[in-house]
Coordinates of C-alpha atoms and ligand atoms in Angstrom, one line a residue:
M253 CA 94.7 52.5 110.9
T254 CA 92.8 53.0 107.5
M255 CA 88.8 54.6 107.7
G256 CA 87.4 53.4 105.6
A257 CA 84.0 54.7 103.4
D258 CA 82.1 53.2 105.6
G259 CA 82.7 54.6 108.5
V260 CA 84.9 51.6 110.2
E261 CA 88.2 52.0 111.5
R262 CA 90.4 49.2 110.3
C263 CA 94.1 47.7 111.8
R264 CA 95.9 44.8 111.5
V265 CA 96.3 44.9 116.2
L266 CA 93.1 46.7 118.0
V267 CA 94.5 46.4 121.5
V268 CA 91.9 47.0 124.3
G269 CA 92.7 49.1 127.3
A270 CA 95.8 51.9 127.6
G271 CA 97.3 50.8 131.3
F272 CA 100.8 48.8 131.6
G273 CA 99.4 45.9 129.5
G274 CA 97.7 47.4 126.3
L275 CA 100.2 50.3 126.4
G276 CA 103.8 47.9 126.3
A277 CA 101.8 45.8 123.9
A278 CA 102.2 48.6 121.1
F279 CA 105.6 49.6 121.6
A280 CA 106.2 45.8 121.5
L281 CA 104.7 45.9 117.9
R282 CA 106.6 49.1 117.3
R283 CA 110.0 48.2 118.7
A284 CA 109.3 45.2 115.6
G285 CA 108.4 47.0 113.0
Y286 CA 105.1 47.6 113.0
T287 CA 104.9 50.4 112.6
A288 CA 102.6 51.4 109.9
A289 CA 99.3 53.5 110.9
D290 CA 97.5 50.8 110.4
D291 CA 99.8 48.3 112.4
V292 CA 98.2 49.3 116.1
L293 CA 95.2 50.7 117.2
V294 CA 95.0 51.5 121.0
L295 CA 91.7 52.2 122.8
D296 CA 91.3 53.0 126.5
A297 CA 87.5 54.4 127.7
A298 CA 89.2 56.4 129.4
D299 CA 91.0 60.3 128.0
R300 CA 94.1 59.6 129.7
V301 CA 96.8 56.7 129.5
G302 CA 98.2 55.2 133.0
G303 CA 95.4 52.1 133.5
V304 CA 95.8 51.7 138.0
W305 CA 97.6 54.2 137.5
R306 CA 95.9 56.8 136.5
D307 CA 92.5 55.7 138.1
N308 CA 95.2 55.7 141.7
H309 CA 95.6 58.6 142.6
Y310 CA 95.0 58.5 146.6
P311 CA 97.0 59.3 150.0
G312 CA 99.9 57.5 149.2
C313 CA 99.2 55.4 146.5
A314 CA 102.8 54.3 145.1
C315 CA 103.6 50.8 143.6
D316 CA 104.5 47.9 146.2
I317 CA 108.0 46.3 143.9
P318 CA 110.4 48.6 143.6
A319 CA 110.6 50.6 140.0
T320 CA 113.8 49.8 138.8
L321 CA 111.7 46.0 138.4
Y322 CA 108.2 48.0 137.6
C323 CA 108.7 49.3 135.0
Y324 CA 109.8 47.9 130.5
S325 CA 113.3 46.7 130.6
Y326 CA 114.6 47.8 127.5
A327 CA 112.8 51.1 128.9
P328 CA 114.2 51.9 132.2
N329 CA 114.2 55.1 133.5
P330 CA 116.9 57.0 135.4
G331 CA 114.3 59.7 136.5
W332 CA 113.2 58.0 139.4
S333 CA 112.2 60.4 142.3
R334 CA 112.3 57.0 144.9
R335 CA 112.9 53.1 145.2
F336 CA 108.5 52.8 145.3
P337 CA 107.4 56.0 143.7
P338 CA 103.9 57.4 144.2
H339 CA 101.4 57.0 140.8
G340 CA 101.9 60.3 140.2
E341 CA 105.8 59.2 138.5
I342 CA 104.1 55.9 137.2
R343 CA 101.4 57.9 134.8
A344 CA 104.5 60.2 133.9
Y345 CA 106.2 57.3 133.0
L346 CA 103.3 55.6 130.6
E347 CA 103.6 59.0 129.3
A348 CA 106.9 59.6 128.2
C349 CA 106.3 56.3 126.7
V350 CA 104.0 56.5 124.4
D351 CA 106.1 59.1 123.0
R352 CA 110.2 57.8 123.1
F353 CA 107.7 54.8 121.4
G354 CA 106.1 57.6 118.5
A355 CA 101.9 55.1 120.1
R356 CA 100.7 58.2 120.9
D357 CA 99.4 58.8 117.2
A358 CA 98.2 54.7 117.5
L359 CA 95.4 56.3 120.6
R360 CA 91.9 56.2 120.9
L361 CA 90.8 58.0 124.3
G362 CA 87.8 58.3 125.5
T363 CA 86.9 54.9 123.3
S364 CA 84.9 52.6 125.9
V365 CA 84.4 49.2 124.1
E366 CA 81.2 46.7 124.5
Q367 CA 81.6 44.6 122.7
A368 CA 83.8 42.4 119.9
R369 CA 83.2 39.6 117.3
W370 CA 84.5 37.1 115.1
D371 CA 84.0 37.3 111.5
D372 CA 84.8 34.3 110.6
A373 CA 83.5 34.9 106.8
R374 CA 86.3 38.0 106.6
G375 CA 88.8 36.6 109.4
V376 CA 88.8 40.2 111.4
W377 CA 87.5 41.1 114.8
Q378 CA 84.9 43.6 114.6
V379 CA 84.7 45.9 117.8
D380 CA 81.9 48.2 118.7
A381 CA 82.6 51.4 120.9
A382 CA 79.4 52.3 123.7
D383 CA 79.3 55.9 121.8
G384 CA 78.5 53.7 118.2
R385 CA 82.0 53.2 117.0
R386 CA 82.9 50.3 115.3
F387 CA 86.2 49.0 114.2
E388 CA 87.6 46.2 112.6
A389 CA 90.6 44.4 113.3
Q390 CA 93.2 41.8 112.2
V391 CA 93.9 40.3 115.5
L392 CA 92.0 41.6 118.8
V393 CA 94.4 42.2 122.0
P394 CA 92.5 42.9 124.8
A395 CA 94.3 44.6 127.7
V396 CA 91.7 45.7 130.3
G397 CA 93.2 44.4 133.4
Q398 CA 92.6 42.3 136.7
L399 CA 92.1 45.1 138.9
S400 CA 91.0 47.9 136.6
R401 CA 87.0 47.3 138.0
P402 CA 86.4 48.7 141.7
V403 CA 84.3 46.5 144.0
I404 CA 81.7 48.1 146.4
P405 CA 80.6 46.5 148.9
V406 CA 77.3 45.1 150.0
I407 CA 76.4 46.8 153.4
P408 CA 72.8 47.8 154.4
G409 CA 72.7 51.5 154.5
L410 CA 75.9 52.2 152.4
A411 CA 73.8 54.2 150.4
A412 CA 73.0 56.4 153.5
F413 CA 75.7 57.4 154.5
A414 CA 75.3 61.4 154.5
G415 CA 79.0 61.8 154.8
P416 CA 80.8 62.0 150.8
R417 CA 82.0 57.7 150.2
F418 CA 84.4 57.2 147.5
H419 CA 86.4 53.8 146.9
T420 CA 90.4 54.5 147.5
A421 CA 90.3 53.9 143.0
R422 CA 87.4 57.1 143.1
W423 CA 89.9 59.4 145.4
D424 CA 87.7 62.6 145.5
D425 CA 90.5 65.3 145.3
D426 CA 87.6 67.4 146.4
V427 CA 87.1 66.2 149.7
D428 CA 89.0 68.3 152.5
L429 CA 89.4 66.0 155.6
R430 CA 91.1 68.1 157.9
G431 CA 89.1 68.4 160.3
R432 CA 87.0 64.9 159.3
R433 CA 87.0 61.8 160.5
V434 CA 87.2 58.8 158.2
G435 CA 86.5 55.5 158.3
V436 CA 88.5 53.5 156.3
L437 CA 86.9 49.9 154.9
G438 CA 89.8 47.1 154.8
T439 CA 92.7 46.5 155.6
G440 CA 94.1 45.6 151.6
A441 CA 96.7 47.0 149.4
S442 CA 95.5 50.6 148.9
A443 CA 94.7 50.9 152.6
I444 CA 97.9 50.0 154.0
Q445 CA 98.9 52.9 152.3
V446 CA 95.8 55.2 152.2
V447 CA 96.0 55.2 156.0
P448 CA 99.4 56.0 157.3
A449 CA 99.2 59.2 154.8
I450 CA 95.9 60.5 155.9
A451 CA 96.7 60.1 159.6
G452 CA 97.2 63.3 161.5
T453 CA 95.7 65.7 158.6
A454 CA 91.8 63.8 160.1
A455 CA 90.8 64.1 163.1
G456 CA 90.8 60.3 163.2
V457 CA 90.9 57.4 161.3
T458 CA 88.9 53.6 162.3
V459 CA 90.0 51.6 161.0
F460 CA 87.7 48.6 159.4
Q461 CA 89.6 45.2 159.3
R462 CA 87.9 41.7 158.2
S463 CA 91.4 39.9 157.8
P464 CA 94.6 41.0 158.9
P465 CA 97.5 41.1 156.0
W466 CA 100.7 39.5 156.3
T467 CA 103.0 41.8 156.1
L468 CA 106.9 42.3 155.5
P469 CA 109.0 46.3 155.6
K470 CA 108.9 47.9 152.9
P471 CA 112.8 49.3 152.0
D472 CA 111.6 52.6 150.7
R473 CA 114.6 55.8 149.9
R474 CA 114.6 58.2 148.1
Y475 CA 117.1 58.5 145.9
S476 CA 119.4 62.0 145.9
R477 CA 120.8 63.8 142.6
A478 CA 123.5 61.4 143.0
H479 CA 122.0 57.8 142.7
R480 CA 120.6 59.1 139.7
A481 CA 123.7 60.1 138.6
V482 CA 124.5 56.9 138.6
F483 CA 121.7 55.2 137.1
R484 CA 121.9 58.1 134.1
H485 CA 125.5 57.4 134.0
V486 CA 127.2 54.6 134.8
P487 CA 126.7 51.6 132.6
G488 CA 124.4 48.9 134.5
A489 CA 123.8 51.2 136.7
M490 CA 120.4 50.1 136.3
R491 CA 120.1 46.8 135.1
L492 CA 122.5 45.6 138.2
S493 CA 119.8 47.7 140.6
R494 CA 116.9 45.2 138.4
L495 CA 118.2 41.9 139.1
G496 CA 118.7 43.3 142.9
V497 CA 115.4 43.6 143.2
W498 CA 114.6 40.4 140.9
A499 CA 116.5 38.2 143.3
A500 CA 115.2 39.4 146.3
T501 CA 111.5 38.4 144.7
V502 CA 112.9 35.3 144.1
V503 CA 112.8 34.7 147.2
T504 CA 109.7 35.7 148.8
G505 CA 108.4 33.8 145.5
R506 CA 109.6 31.0 146.8
A507 CA 108.3 31.3 150.0
V508 CA 104.5 32.1 148.5
R509 CA 105.5 28.7 146.7
G510 CA 106.2 26.9 150.0
R511 CA 109.8 25.4 149.5
P512 CA 111.2 26.3 153.1
V513 CA 114.2 27.9 153.8
A514 CA 112.8 31.1 152.0
R515 CA 108.9 30.5 153.9
R516 CA 111.0 30.3 157.8
A517 CA 113.3 33.3 156.7
V518 CA 110.4 35.3 155.2
R519 CA 107.8 34.4 157.7
A520 CA 110.4 34.9 161.0
L521 CA 111.2 38.2 159.4
S522 CA 107.7 39.2 159.5
V523 CA 107.0 37.8 162.5
A524 CA 109.4 40.4 164.3
Q525 CA 108.0 43.2 162.1
R526 CA 104.9 42.9 164.1
R527 CA 107.3 42.2 167.2
L528 CA 109.0 45.2 167.0
Q529 CA 106.7 48.1 165.8
M530 CA 103.8 46.9 167.3
P531 CA 104.5 45.7 171.4
D532 CA 101.2 46.1 172.9
P533 CA 100.0 41.6 173.0
A534 CA 96.5 42.7 172.8
L535 CA 96.9 45.5 169.3
R536 CA 99.3 42.7 168.1
A537 CA 96.6 39.3 168.1
K538 CA 94.3 42.3 166.3
V539 CA 96.9 42.6 163.9
T540 CA 97.7 38.9 163.5
P541 CA 96.9 37.2 160.5
D542 CA 95.0 33.4 161.3
Y543 CA 96.0 31.9 157.7
P544 CA 99.2 31.1 155.8
M545 CA 101.4 33.2 154.7
G546 CA 100.8 34.9 151.4
C547 CA 97.3 33.2 151.0
K548 CA 96.7 36.3 150.5
R549 CA 98.9 39.4 149.3
V550 CA 101.9 39.6 151.4
L551 CA 101.8 43.7 152.0
Y552 CA 104.9 46.7 151.9
T553 CA 105.1 48.6 154.4
S554 CA 106.8 50.1 156.9
T555 CA 104.4 52.6 158.6
W556 CA 100.7 50.5 159.0
Y557 CA 102.0 49.5 162.3
P558 CA 103.5 52.3 163.2
T559 CA 99.7 54.3 162.3
L560 CA 98.0 51.9 164.5
R561 CA 99.6 52.6 167.1
R562 CA 99.1 56.4 167.4
P563 CA 96.4 58.0 169.5
D564 CA 94.3 59.3 166.4
V565 CA 93.5 55.8 164.8
E566 CA 91.0 53.2 165.6
L567 CA 91.0 49.5 164.3
V568 CA 87.8 47.8 164.9
T569 CA 88.1 44.6 164.4
A570 CA 84.3 43.9 165.3
A571 CA 82.6 42.5 161.7
V572 CA 81.0 45.5 160.0
A573 CA 76.3 45.2 160.4
E574 CA 75.9 48.6 158.5
V575 CA 76.5 52.2 157.8
T576 CA 74.5 54.4 159.4
A577 CA 74.2 58.1 158.3
T578 CA 76.6 59.4 160.1
G579 CA 78.9 56.4 160.9
V580 CA 79.5 52.8 160.6
R581 CA 77.7 50.2 163.0
T582 CA 79.2 46.6 163.8
A583 CA 78.3 44.0 164.8
D584 CA 78.9 44.5 168.3
G585 CA 76.0 47.1 168.4
V586 CA 78.8 50.3 169.2
E587 CA 78.7 52.5 166.5
H588 CA 82.0 53.7 164.8
P589 CA 81.3 57.9 163.9
C590 CA 82.4 59.3 160.3
D591 CA 82.3 62.0 157.9
V592 CA 84.3 60.8 154.9
L593 CA 83.9 57.0 154.3
V594 CA 86.4 55.9 152.7
L595 CA 86.2 51.8 150.3
S596 CA 89.2 50.0 150.4
T597 CA 87.1 47.4 149.3
G598 CA 89.2 45.7 146.3
F599 CA 88.3 45.4 141.8
A600 CA 86.8 42.7 140.7
A601 CA 89.4 40.8 139.9
T602 CA 87.6 36.7 138.9
Q603 CA 85.9 38.4 136.3
I604 CA 88.4 38.7 133.7
L605 CA 87.6 40.8 131.2
V606 CA 84.0 41.3 132.5
P607 CA 83.4 45.1 130.8
L608 CA 83.4 43.5 126.8
R609 CA 81.3 40.4 125.4
V610 CA 83.4 38.4 123.6
I611 CA 81.6 36.1 120.4
G612 CA 84.2 34.6 118.9
R613 CA 83.8 31.4 116.1
E614 CA 80.5 29.9 115.6
G615 CA 78.7 32.5 117.7
R616 CA 80.5 31.3 120.9
D617 CA 80.6 33.2 123.6
L618 CA 83.6 34.0 125.7
H619 CA 81.9 34.5 128.9
T620 CA 79.8 31.7 128.9
Q621 CA 82.5 29.1 128.4
W622 CA 84.7 30.4 131.3
S623 CA 80.7 29.9 133.0
D624 CA 83.3 27.3 134.8
G625 CA 86.2 30.3 135.6
A626 CA 88.2 31.8 133.2
R627 CA 91.0 29.9 131.7
A628 CA 93.5 30.3 128.5
H629 CA 96.5 28.3 127.2
L630 CA 100.2 30.4 128.8
G631 CA 96.9 33.0 130.1
M632 CA 96.2 34.6 126.5
T633 CA 95.0 31.7 124.2
V634 CA 91.4 30.0 123.8
P635 CA 90.3 28.2 121.7
G636 CA 87.1 28.9 119.9
F637 CA 88.6 32.7 120.3
P638 CA 90.8 33.0 116.3
N639 CA 93.7 36.2 116.8
L640 CA 93.0 37.0 120.2
V641 CA 95.8 37.5 122.3
L642 CA 95.2 38.3 126.2
L643 CA 97.4 40.6 128.3
Y644 CA 97.2 40.1 132.2
G645 CA 94.5 37.2 131.6
P646 CA 93.2 33.8 133.4
N647 CA 96.1 32.7 135.4
T648 CA 98.5 35.4 134.6
N649 CA 99.2 37.7 138.2
T650 CA 101.7 37.8 141.0
G651 CA 101.3 38.4 144.1
N652 CA 105.2 38.6 144.7
T653 CA 106.9 40.3 141.5
S654 CA 106.5 43.0 139.1
V655 CA 102.7 42.7 136.9
V656 CA 105.0 44.4 134.5
Y657 CA 107.3 41.7 133.8
F658 CA 104.9 39.2 133.2
L659 CA 102.9 42.1 130.3
Q660 CA 106.4 42.1 128.7
A661 CA 106.5 38.4 128.2
Q662 CA 103.0 38.5 127.1
A663 CA 103.6 41.1 124.4
G664 CA 106.8 39.2 123.0
Y665 CA 104.5 36.3 122.9
L666 CA 102.0 38.5 120.8
V667 CA 105.0 40.0 118.3
Q668 CA 105.7 35.6 117.7
A669 CA 102.2 35.3 116.5
L670 CA 102.1 38.0 114.5
E671 CA 104.9 35.9 113.0
L672 CA 102.8 33.5 112.5
L673 CA 100.0 35.0 110.5
G674 CA 103.3 35.8 108.7
G675 CA 104.2 39.1 110.1
R676 CA 104.2 42.7 108.9
T677 CA 103.5 42.6 105.4
A678 CA 100.4 39.7 105.6
P679 CA 97.1 40.1 103.7
H680 CA 94.1 40.0 105.8
G681 CA 92.7 36.9 106.4
P682 CA 95.3 34.1 108.3
R683 CA 94.4 33.1 111.5
F684 CA 95.5 31.3 114.8
E685 CA 93.5 29.2 117.4
V686 CA 95.0 27.8 120.2
R687 CA 94.8 23.3 119.4
A688 CA 91.4 22.7 122.0
D689 CA 94.0 19.5 123.4
V690 CA 96.7 22.1 123.7
E691 CA 94.4 24.0 126.1
D692 CA 93.2 22.0 127.9
A693 CA 96.5 20.1 129.2
Y694 CA 98.3 23.8 129.7
D695 CA 94.3 24.6 131.9
R696 CA 95.2 21.0 134.3
E697 CA 99.1 21.1 134.9
I698 CA 98.2 25.1 136.5
Q699 CA 95.1 24.1 137.9
A700 CA 97.3 21.2 139.7
R701 CA 99.9 22.8 140.1
L702 CA 97.3 25.9 142.1
A703 CA 95.1 22.8 144.4
D704 CA 99.3 22.2 146.2
S705 CA 99.6 26.0 146.5
V706 CA 98.9 27.9 149.8
W707 CA 95.8 30.0 147.7
T708 CA 93.6 27.0 148.6
A709 CA 94.4 27.9 151.6
C710 CA 91.1 30.7 152.1
S711 CA 88.9 32.8 150.4
S712 CA 90.5 36.0 148.9
W713 CA 89.9 38.5 145.7
Y714 CA 92.2 36.0 143.5
R715 CA 89.5 32.5 144.1
T716 CA 86.0 32.5 142.7
P717 CA 83.3 31.9 145.0
S718 CA 83.6 28.4 143.5
G719 CA 87.0 28.5 145.0
R720 CA 88.5 28.5 141.3
V721 CA 92.4 29.9 141.8
V722 CA 91.7 31.7 138.4
T723 CA 94.0 34.6 138.7
N724 CA 97.3 33.5 139.9
W725 CA 100.9 31.9 137.8
P726 CA 101.6 28.7 140.2
G727 CA 105.1 29.2 139.0
S728 CA 108.6 31.9 139.3
A729 CA 107.9 34.8 136.9
G730 CA 111.5 33.3 135.5
E731 CA 109.4 30.2 134.4
Y732 CA 106.8 31.8 132.8
R733 CA 109.1 33.8 130.5
R734 CA 110.9 30.9 129.8
R735 CA 107.2 29.1 129.5
T736 CA 106.5 32.8 126.7
A737 CA 110.5 33.1 125.4
H738 CA 108.7 30.8 122.2
L739 CA 105.8 30.4 120.7
D740 CA 105.2 26.7 119.6
P741 CA 103.5 26.5 116.2
A742 CA 102.2 23.2 117.1
D743 CA 100.3 24.4 119.5
F744 CA 98.2 26.0 117.6
A745 CA 95.6 25.7 114.2
V746 CA 97.2 28.6 111.5
A747 CA 94.9 28.8 109.3
T748 CA 97.6 30.9 106.4
A749 CA 96.5 32.7 103.4
S750 CA 96.3 30.3 100.9
A751 CA 94.1 28.2 103.2
A752 CA 96.7 25.2 103.5
V753 CA 95.6 24.2 106.9
R754 CA 91.8 24.4 108.0
L755 CA 91.1 25.5 111.3
H756 CA 87.8 23.5 111.6
Ligands
FAD904 C1 97.0 50.4 143.0 C2 97.2 49.5 142.4 C3 98.7 49.5 142.9 C4 99.2 48.2 142.2 N1 100.5 48.2 142.3 C5 101.5 47.6 141.8 C6 102.7 47.3 142.2 O1 103.5 47.6 143.1 N2 103.1 46.0 141.0 C7 103.0 45.0 140.6 O2 103.8 45.0 140.0 N3 101.2 45.5 140.4 C8 100.9 46.7 141.1 N4 99.2 46.5 141.4 C9 99.2 45.4 139.5 C10 98.5 45.8 138.6 O3 96.6 46.5 138.3 C11 99.3 46.5 137.2 O4 100.9 45.8 138.3 C12 98.9 46.3 136.0 O5 99.3 48.1 135.9 C13 97.9 46.4 135.2 O6 97.6 46.6 134.5 P1 97.0 46.7 133.0 O7 96.8 47.8 131.7 O8 97.0 45.2 132.5 O9 95.9 47.1 134.0 P2 95.2 48.0 134.2 O10 96.4 49.2 134.5 O11 94.1 48.2 134.6 O12 94.8 48.9 132.6 C14 93.8 48.6 131.7 C15 92.9 49.9 131.0 O13 91.8 49.3 130.4 C16 90.4 50.3 130.3 N5 89.3 49.0 129.7 C17 89.2 48.6 130.6 N6 87.4 48.1 129.6 C18 87.9 49.1 129.4 C19 86.4 49.0 128.1 N7 85.9 48.2 128.5 N8 86.8 49.9 126.8 C20 88.1 50.6 127.0 N9 89.2 50.2 127.5 C21 88.4 49.8 128.8 C22 90.8 50.9 131.6 O14 90.6 52.1 131.5 C23 92.3 50.9 131.8 O15 93.2 52.0 131.4 C24 98.9 47.5 141.4 C25 97.1 48.0 141.0 C26 96.9 48.5 141.4 C27 95.4 48.5 141.6

């Protein structure tokens, strides 16, 4: 990074977001030799790295893909305390990686980005932070996540609730739940972790369910000291563990994508879990989904149903009508008293990149271009927006395997994109831009495959109000890795320093 006399900080690659995605990009660039001070800069609005693993610290928060797969393949961690480690360990892993890959100096934390504008004449992105600072970069890499902006539901009376209320991603550690009745709105991925964790501490928990999730047993286990020693010292042990998890996710992935054998097997496991853990038919009926498995995220848990059977936990299935000062009133007229309200109501996942205003070539606004739903070639590059590579962009989410696997593939693609510009020693000025026909063909393919997918069988956070699935990747993780492993230069219009090829 170099600071000009004009106060503008300049670098080759500017990453926005210091979660698994943005940090992984910085690590990949360091590993590829981009080690100069002005090669990479990573901005984040928060004052610590970690992304969702910094923001989500509610009781019970942990990953739901085993950590031997939910990490960078080049940085295995033999120190995981358990198969599905808690949020704090994952955040600590990211901090350790920052030091290991020499990325600490590249961080500019406490920097909230508002706008990025492409300066076509100079071939640079101008990026403005909320506090007035300006950055300039040859390549812009927004890595702001799909699940970084909590959704606060619109419910009459919510603001008038007299007690503490907060979203799971904004957990208030100062609120002592002991002796208090806690209402939890939602039964998604966060709720199924937080409710078992607080039941027994709170005086009682009332869970308000809109639709029950499909679940699978979570085979969590503590790693003993001996197990960790094997991970540390036996060559290939961690790789083998990762392979085993990978194989399991191949089966669940096939099930979600509708392959008959895998689907029948995984469905049978889910149904058996419900039968075994919910012997009471009335309660079981309440937790039996009425939509096909996989349409909403399938959740891994072994504690959800036993928790719902506790005498101090109540599952309410009547629709929430309003929040009063002292509780929640459901559509059947019953008021459920609550002292604390936890909003486990998810994230604005389909509003991809919404925190940023991004202006590309000829003044085009990315969100205007995306008014029918976000789209990008391989989820990363967009016509009209030169030298822009998105991470965790449109249609790169997965419900059944590790998002980090996808992010690592994207970081590798980014490194190849930089090679298009001439690599580490290239002068500023050259640019690449995905061809509109290439992006269009890709989008038609992806949307056609998604139209046949289970995700169109119900409404979920994967879909825009118009029904377009903008979050999920329709294929396997292996397919995504294969398609991103070798960037095809023919997909791009490239203008080198000598401007041999015109962009537009
Ligand atoms: C509770 C929870 C559990 C999860 N568990 C799993 C799991 O087990 N397995 C799995 O595969 N996936 C899981 N996910 C999905 C998770 O989103 C991804 O795995 C991954 O962590 C995403 O990383 P990211 O860097 O793309 O985004 P994030 O982690 O969301 O990071 C984005 C960063 O961008 C920053 N940012 C946003 N806007 C701006 C701005 N305008 N200016 C500057 N900075 C900005 C944010 O502060 C944040 O640090 C989980 C998500 C949540 C919320």
